[in-house]
GROMACS .gro file of C-alpha atoms in nm:
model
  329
    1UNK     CA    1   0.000   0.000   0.000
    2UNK     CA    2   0.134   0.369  -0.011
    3UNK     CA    3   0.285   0.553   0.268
    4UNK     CA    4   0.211   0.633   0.616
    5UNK     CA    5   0.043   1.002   0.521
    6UNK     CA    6  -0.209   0.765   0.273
    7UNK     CA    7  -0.317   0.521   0.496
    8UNK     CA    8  -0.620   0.276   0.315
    9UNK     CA    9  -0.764   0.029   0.538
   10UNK     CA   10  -1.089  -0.193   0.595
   11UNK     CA   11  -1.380  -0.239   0.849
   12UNK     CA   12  -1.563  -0.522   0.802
   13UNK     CA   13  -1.899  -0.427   0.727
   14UNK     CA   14  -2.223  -0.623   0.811
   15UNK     CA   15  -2.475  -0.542   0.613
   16UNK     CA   16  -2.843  -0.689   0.695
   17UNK     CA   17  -2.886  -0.882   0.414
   18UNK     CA   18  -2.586  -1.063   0.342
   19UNK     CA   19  -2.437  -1.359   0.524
   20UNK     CA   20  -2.245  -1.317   0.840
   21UNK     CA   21  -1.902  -1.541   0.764
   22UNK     CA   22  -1.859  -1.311   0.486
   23UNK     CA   23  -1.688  -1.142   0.696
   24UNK     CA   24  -1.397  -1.373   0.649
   25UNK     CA   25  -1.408  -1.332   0.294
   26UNK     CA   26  -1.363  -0.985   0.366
   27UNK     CA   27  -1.064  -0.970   0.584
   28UNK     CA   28  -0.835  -1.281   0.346
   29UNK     CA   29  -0.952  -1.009   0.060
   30UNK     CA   30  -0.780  -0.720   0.228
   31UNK     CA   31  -0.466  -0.889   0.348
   32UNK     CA   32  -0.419  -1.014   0.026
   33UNK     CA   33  -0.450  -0.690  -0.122
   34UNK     CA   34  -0.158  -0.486   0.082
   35UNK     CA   35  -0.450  -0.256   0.310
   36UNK     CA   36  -0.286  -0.147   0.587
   37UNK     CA   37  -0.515  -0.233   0.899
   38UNK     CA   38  -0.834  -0.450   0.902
   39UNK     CA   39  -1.106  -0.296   1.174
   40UNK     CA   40  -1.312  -0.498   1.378
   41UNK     CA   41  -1.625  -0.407   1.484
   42UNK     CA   42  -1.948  -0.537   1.596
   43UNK     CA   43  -2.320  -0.504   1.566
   44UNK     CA   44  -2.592  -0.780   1.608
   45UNK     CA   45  -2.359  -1.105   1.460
   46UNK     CA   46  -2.025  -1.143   1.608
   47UNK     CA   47  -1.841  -1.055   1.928
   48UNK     CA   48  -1.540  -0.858   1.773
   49UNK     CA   49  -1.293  -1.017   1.996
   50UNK     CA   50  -1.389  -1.384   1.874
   51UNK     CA   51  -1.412  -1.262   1.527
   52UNK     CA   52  -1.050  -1.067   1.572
   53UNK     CA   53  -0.939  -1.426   1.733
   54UNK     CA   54  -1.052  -1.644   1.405
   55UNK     CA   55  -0.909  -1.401   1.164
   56UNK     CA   56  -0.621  -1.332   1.364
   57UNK     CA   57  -0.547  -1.733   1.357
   58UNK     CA   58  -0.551  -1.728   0.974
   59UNK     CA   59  -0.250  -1.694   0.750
   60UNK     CA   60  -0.152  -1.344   0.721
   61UNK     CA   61  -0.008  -1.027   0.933
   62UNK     CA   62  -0.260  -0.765   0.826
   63UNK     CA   63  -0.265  -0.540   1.178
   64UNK     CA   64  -0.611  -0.519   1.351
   65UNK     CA   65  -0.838  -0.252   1.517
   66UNK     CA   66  -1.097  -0.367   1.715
   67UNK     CA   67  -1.426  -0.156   1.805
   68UNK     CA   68  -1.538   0.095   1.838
   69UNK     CA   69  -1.683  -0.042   2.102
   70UNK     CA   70  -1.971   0.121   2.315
   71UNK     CA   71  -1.837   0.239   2.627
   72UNK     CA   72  -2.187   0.230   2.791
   73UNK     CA   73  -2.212  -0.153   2.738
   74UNK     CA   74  -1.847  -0.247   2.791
   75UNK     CA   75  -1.654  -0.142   3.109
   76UNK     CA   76  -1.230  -0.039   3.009
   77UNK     CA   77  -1.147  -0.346   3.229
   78UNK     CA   78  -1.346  -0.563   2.997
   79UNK     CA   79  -1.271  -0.387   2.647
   80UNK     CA   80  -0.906  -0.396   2.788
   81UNK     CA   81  -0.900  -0.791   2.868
   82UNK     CA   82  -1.020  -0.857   2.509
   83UNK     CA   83  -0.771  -0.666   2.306
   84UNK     CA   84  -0.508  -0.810   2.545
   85UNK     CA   85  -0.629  -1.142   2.464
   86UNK     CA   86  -0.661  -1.094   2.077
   87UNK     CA   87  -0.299  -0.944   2.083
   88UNK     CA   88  -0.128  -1.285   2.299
   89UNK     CA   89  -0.343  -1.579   2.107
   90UNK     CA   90  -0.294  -1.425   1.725
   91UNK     CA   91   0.045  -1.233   1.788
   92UNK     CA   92  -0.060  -0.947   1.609
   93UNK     CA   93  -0.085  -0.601   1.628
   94UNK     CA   94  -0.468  -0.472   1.769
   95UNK     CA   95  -0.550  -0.148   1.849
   96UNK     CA   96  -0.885  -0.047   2.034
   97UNK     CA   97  -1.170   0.165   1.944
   98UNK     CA   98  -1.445   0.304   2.125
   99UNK     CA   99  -1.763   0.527   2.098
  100UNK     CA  100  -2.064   0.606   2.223
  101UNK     CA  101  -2.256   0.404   2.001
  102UNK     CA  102  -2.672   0.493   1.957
  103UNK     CA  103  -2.941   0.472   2.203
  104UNK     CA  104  -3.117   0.176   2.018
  105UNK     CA  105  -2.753  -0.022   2.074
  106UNK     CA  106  -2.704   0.096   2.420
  107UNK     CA  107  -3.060   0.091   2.568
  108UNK     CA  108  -3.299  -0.100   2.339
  109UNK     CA  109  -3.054  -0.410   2.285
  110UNK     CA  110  -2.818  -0.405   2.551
  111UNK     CA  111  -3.079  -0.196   2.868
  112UNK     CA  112  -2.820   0.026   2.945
  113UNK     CA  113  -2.870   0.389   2.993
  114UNK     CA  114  -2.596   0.632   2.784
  115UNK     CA  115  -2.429   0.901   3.032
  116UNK     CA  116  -2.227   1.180   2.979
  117UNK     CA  117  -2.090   1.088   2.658
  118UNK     CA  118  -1.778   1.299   2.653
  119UNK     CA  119  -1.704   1.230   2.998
  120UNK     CA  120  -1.794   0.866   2.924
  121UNK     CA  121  -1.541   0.835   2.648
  122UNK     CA  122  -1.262   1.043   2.824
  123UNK     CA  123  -1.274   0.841   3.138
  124UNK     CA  124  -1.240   0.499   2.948
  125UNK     CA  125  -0.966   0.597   2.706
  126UNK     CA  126  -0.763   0.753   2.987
  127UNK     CA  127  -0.834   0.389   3.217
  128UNK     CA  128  -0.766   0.169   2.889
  129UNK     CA  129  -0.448   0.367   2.830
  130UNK     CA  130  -0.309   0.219   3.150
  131UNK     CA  131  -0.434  -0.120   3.159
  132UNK     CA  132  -0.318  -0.186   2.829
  133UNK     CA  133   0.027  -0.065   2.935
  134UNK     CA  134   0.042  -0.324   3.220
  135UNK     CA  135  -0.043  -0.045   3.466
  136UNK     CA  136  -0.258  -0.125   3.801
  137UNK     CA  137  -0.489   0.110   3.803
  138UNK     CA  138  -0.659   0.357   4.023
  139UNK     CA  139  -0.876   0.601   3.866
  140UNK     CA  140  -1.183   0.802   3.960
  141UNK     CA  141  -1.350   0.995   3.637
  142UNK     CA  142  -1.680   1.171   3.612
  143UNK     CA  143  -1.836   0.856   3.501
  144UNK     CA  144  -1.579   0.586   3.477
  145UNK     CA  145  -1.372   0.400   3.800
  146UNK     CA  146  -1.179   0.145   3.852
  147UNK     CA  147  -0.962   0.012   4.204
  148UNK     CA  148  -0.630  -0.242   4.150
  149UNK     CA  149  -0.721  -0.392   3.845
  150UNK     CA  150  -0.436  -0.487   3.637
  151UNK     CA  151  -0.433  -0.736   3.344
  152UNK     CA  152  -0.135  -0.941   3.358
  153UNK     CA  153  -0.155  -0.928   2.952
  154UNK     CA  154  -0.032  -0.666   2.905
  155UNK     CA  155  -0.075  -0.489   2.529
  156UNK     CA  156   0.194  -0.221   2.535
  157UNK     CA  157   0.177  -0.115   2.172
  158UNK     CA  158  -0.195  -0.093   2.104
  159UNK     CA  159  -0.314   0.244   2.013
  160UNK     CA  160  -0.659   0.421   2.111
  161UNK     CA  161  -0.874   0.522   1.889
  162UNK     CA  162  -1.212   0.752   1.969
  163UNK     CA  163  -1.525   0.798   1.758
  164UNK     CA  164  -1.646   1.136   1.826
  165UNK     CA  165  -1.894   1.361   1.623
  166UNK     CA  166  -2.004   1.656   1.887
  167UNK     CA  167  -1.799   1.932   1.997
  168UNK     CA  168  -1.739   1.810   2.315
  169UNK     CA  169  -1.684   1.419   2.233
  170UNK     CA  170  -1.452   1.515   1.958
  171UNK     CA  171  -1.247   1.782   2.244
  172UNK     CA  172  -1.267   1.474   2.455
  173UNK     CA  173  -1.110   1.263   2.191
  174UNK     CA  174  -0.833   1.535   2.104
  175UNK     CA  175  -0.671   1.536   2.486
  176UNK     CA  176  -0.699   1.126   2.499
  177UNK     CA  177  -0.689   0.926   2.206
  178UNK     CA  178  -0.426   0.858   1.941
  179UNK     CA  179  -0.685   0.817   1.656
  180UNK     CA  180  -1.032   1.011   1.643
  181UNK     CA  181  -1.267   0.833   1.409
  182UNK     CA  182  -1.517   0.961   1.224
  183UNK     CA  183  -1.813   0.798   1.026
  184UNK     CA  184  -2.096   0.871   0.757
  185UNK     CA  185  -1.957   1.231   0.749
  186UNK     CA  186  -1.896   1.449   0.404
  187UNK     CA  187  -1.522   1.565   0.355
  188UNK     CA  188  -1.665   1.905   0.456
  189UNK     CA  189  -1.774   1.723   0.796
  190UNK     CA  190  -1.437   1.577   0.807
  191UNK     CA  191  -1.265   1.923   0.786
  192UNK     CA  192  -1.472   2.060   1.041
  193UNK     CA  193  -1.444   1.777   1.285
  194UNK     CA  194  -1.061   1.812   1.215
  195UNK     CA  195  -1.021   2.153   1.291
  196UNK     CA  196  -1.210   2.122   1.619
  197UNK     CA  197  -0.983   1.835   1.712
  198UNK     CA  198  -0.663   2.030   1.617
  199UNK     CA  199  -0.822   2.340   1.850
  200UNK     CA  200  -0.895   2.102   2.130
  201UNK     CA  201  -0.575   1.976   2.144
  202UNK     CA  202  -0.372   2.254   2.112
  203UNK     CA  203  -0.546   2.411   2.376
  204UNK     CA  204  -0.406   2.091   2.597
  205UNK     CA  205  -0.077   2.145   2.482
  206UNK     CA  206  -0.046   1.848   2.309
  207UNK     CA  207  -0.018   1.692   1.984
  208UNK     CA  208  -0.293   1.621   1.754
  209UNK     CA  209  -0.459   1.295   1.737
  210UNK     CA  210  -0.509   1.143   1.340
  211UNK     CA  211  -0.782   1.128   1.154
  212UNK     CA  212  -1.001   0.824   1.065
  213UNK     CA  213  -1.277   0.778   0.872
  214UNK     CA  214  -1.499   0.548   0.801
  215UNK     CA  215  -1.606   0.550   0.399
  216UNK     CA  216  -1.876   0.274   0.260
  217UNK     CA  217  -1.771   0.306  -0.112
  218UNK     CA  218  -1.879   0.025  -0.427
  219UNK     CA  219  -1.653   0.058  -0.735
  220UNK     CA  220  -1.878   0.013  -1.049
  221UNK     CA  221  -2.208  -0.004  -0.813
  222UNK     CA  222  -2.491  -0.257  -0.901
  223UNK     CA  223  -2.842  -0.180  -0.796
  224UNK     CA  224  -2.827  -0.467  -0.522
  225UNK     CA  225  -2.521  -0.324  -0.396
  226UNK     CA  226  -2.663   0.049  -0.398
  227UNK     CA  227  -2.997  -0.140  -0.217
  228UNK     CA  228  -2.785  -0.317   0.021
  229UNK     CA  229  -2.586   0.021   0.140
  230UNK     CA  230  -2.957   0.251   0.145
  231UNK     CA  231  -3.077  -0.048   0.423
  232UNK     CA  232  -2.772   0.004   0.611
  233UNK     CA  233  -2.784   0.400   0.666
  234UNK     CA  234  -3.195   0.359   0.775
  235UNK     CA  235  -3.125   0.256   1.104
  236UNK     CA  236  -2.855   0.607   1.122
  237UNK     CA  237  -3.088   0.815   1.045
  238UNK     CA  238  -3.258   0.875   1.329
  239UNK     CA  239  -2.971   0.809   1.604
  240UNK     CA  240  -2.838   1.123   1.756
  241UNK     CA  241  -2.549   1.285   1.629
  242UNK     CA  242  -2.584   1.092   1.320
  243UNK     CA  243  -2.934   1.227   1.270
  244UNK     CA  244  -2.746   1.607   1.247
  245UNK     CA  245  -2.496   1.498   0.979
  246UNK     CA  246  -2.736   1.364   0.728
  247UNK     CA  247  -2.926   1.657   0.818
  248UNK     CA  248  -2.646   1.896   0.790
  249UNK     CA  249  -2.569   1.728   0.411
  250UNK     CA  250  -2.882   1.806   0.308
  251UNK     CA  251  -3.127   1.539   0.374
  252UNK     CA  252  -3.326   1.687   0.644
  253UNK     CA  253  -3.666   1.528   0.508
  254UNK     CA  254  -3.564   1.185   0.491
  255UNK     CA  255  -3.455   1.239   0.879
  256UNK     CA  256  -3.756   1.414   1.016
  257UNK     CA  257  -3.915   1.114   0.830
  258UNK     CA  258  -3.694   0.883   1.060
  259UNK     CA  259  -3.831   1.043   1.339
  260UNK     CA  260  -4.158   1.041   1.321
  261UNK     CA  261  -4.203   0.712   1.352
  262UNK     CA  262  -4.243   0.573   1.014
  263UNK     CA  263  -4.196   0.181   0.929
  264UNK     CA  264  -3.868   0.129   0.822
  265UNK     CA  265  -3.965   0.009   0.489
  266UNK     CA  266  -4.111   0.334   0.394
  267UNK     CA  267  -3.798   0.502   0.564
  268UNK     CA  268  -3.611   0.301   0.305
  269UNK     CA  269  -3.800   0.372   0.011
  270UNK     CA  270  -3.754   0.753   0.139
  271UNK     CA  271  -3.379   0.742   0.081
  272UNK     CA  272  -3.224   0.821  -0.246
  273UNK     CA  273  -2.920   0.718  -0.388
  274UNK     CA  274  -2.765   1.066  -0.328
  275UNK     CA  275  -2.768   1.027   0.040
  276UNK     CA  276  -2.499   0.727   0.107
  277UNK     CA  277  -2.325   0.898  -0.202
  278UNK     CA  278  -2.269   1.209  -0.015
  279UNK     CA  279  -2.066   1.039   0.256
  280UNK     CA  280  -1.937   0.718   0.035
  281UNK     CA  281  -1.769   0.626  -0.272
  282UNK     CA  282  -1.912   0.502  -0.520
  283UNK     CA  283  -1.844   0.504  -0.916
  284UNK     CA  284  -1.590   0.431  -1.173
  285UNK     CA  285  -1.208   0.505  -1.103
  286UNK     CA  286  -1.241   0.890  -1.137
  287UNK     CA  287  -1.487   0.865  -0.943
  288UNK     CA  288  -1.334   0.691  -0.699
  289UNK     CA  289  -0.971   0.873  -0.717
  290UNK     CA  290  -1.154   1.201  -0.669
  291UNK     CA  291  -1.345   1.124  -0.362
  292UNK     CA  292  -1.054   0.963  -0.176
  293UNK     CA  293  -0.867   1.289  -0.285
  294UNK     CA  294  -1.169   1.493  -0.102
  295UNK     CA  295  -1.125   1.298   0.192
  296UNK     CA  296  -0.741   1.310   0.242
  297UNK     CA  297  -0.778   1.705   0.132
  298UNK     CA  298  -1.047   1.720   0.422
  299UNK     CA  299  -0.795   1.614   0.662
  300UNK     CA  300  -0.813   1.231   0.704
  301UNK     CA  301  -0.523   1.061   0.769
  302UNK     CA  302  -0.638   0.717   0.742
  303UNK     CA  303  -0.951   0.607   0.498
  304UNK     CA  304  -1.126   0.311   0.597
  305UNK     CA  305  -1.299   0.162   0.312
  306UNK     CA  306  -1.652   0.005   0.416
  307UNK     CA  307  -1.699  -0.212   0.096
  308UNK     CA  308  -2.084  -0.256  -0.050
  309UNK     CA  309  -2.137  -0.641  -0.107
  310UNK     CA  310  -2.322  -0.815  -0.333
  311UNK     CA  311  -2.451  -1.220  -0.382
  312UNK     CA  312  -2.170  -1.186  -0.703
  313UNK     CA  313  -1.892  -1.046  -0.502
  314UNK     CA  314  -2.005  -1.110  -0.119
  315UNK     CA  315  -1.644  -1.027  -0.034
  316UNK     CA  316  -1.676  -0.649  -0.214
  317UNK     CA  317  -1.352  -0.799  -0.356
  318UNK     CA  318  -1.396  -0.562  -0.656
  319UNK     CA  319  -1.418  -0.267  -0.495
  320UNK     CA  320  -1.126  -0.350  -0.238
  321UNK     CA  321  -0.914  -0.435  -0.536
  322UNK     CA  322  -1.013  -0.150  -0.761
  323UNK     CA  323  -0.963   0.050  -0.490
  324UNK     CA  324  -0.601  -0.030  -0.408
  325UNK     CA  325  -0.506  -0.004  -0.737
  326UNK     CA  326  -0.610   0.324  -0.764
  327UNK     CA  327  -0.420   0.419  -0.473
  328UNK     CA  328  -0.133   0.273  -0.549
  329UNK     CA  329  -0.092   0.415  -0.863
   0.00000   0.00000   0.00000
């Protein structure tokens, strides 16, 4: 792949519709294809440390980030133990994620309550930091505590990455994390976000974290493909913070539609093409080349392709291949 300041990796996606060990196709396709990290994440299929375990176990050295994981549903201690864990069995690299994740996630599936999200997120990156570093630690946040816990796998080298969207999450991020992440934003969201994280930080005194984001993109899109990705952004639209962006790029109807309470299929039939365009990629190579340009202009450090599959290419092996080609060249 191409140097550190173009950084092209993969998150596994898991679209509703298409079978869940696809995933695996997904994660040989980028290691075979040179993408520098392979995120991890989870929704309603697998736990991302067993997942991150299996494909870790595989042939291959493709690094791993795992999450983001809601820090209302999983305590630092926990998140900790399973990126330790991943790390030891595979003998890879793993870095950590975490967010904030959406009330449905948080209090529908999991009946937890979300609290304080900036606080949340600062308090867990600043506890993970030390348990991941071997560290017993004693720490009493706004949210977060923990008394004498320390793992005794110890995963010096894993970085932390935060998802943040708000002015105060992404301030939050700025004075903890190593990574802020970003997701279903436009490159002019992306050069926002980035400025406010730049701010934050330099008004801590400290470096500036990098840049993720998170890009669903479909080189050469089929109509299944473009179906599959419009399903996946219905359950968004409505979930705060998310609900603002798609808002913000100009698809306010289609969102107060969300929350009124309309059936998702008519929520569905509500969104156009133009939406998931307007934070994806999707096209032919030109297309392609000049979106990933508008990204990296925006400010992101690392892309993270989220590939549209298909019952002809469940792996999106197309797109990932088009895509680092393109890149490459």
């Amino acid at each position: 792949m191409s140097g550190d300041d173009r950084q092209l990796s993969v998150s596994l996606p898991y679209w509703q519709d298409r079978a869940p060990l696809d995933a695996l196709a997904v994660a040989e396709a980028a290691e075979k294809l040179g993408y520098h990290r392979l995120w991890i994440g989870e929704m309603a299929t697998f736990d991302a440390f067993a997942l991150a375990t299996a494909i870790g176990l595989a042939p291959g050295r493709i690094p791993l980030c795992l999450g983001p994981f809601a820090v209302d549903v999983r305590s630092p201690a926990t998140i900790a133990m399973g990126v330790a864990s991943v790390a030891a069995l595979t003998g890879r690299s793993v870095d950590v994620a975490i967010g904030s994740s959406s009330t449905v996630v948080v209090s529908g599936w999991h009946g937890r309550e979300r609290q304080r999200t900036a606080a949340h997120l600062e308090d867990s990156a600043r506890i993970l930091r030390g348990l991941l570093a071997g560290d017993k630690v004693d720490y009493t946040g706004e949210v977060e505590r923990t008394t004498g816990y320390r793992l005794r796998l110890a995963a010096p080298h894993s970085s932390i990455t935060v998802a943040a969207f708000g002015t105060r999450a992404l301030a939050a991020a700025a004075r903890t994390a190593d990574r802020v992440v970003l997701n279903l934003v436009t490159p002019e969201q992306v050069s926002r976000c980035a400025a406010s994280v730049r701010e934050a930080a330099a008004a801590a005194g400290i470096p500036s974290p990098a840049i993720s984001v998170w890009v669903t993109a479909a080189a050469d899109p089929t109509p299944d493909m473009l179906a599959t990705v419009r399903r996946g952004v219905v359950g968004y639209l409505r979930a705060p913070g998310y609900d603002a962006m798609f808002e913000e790029a100009g698809f306010g109807e289609v969102v107060r539609l969300a929350h009124s309470g309309a059936h998702p299929r008519d929520i569905l039939a509500a969104v156009p093409d133009e939406l998931p365009a307007a934070v994806g990629m999707f096209g032919d190579d030109a297309t392609l080349i000049r979106r990933l340009d508008a990204y990296r202009s925006a400010g992101a450090d690392e892309i993270v392709v989220v590939p549209a599959t298909s019952a002809e290419d469940p792996a999106g092996h197309h797109t990932l291949e088009t895509l680092a080609r393109i890149d490459h060249d």
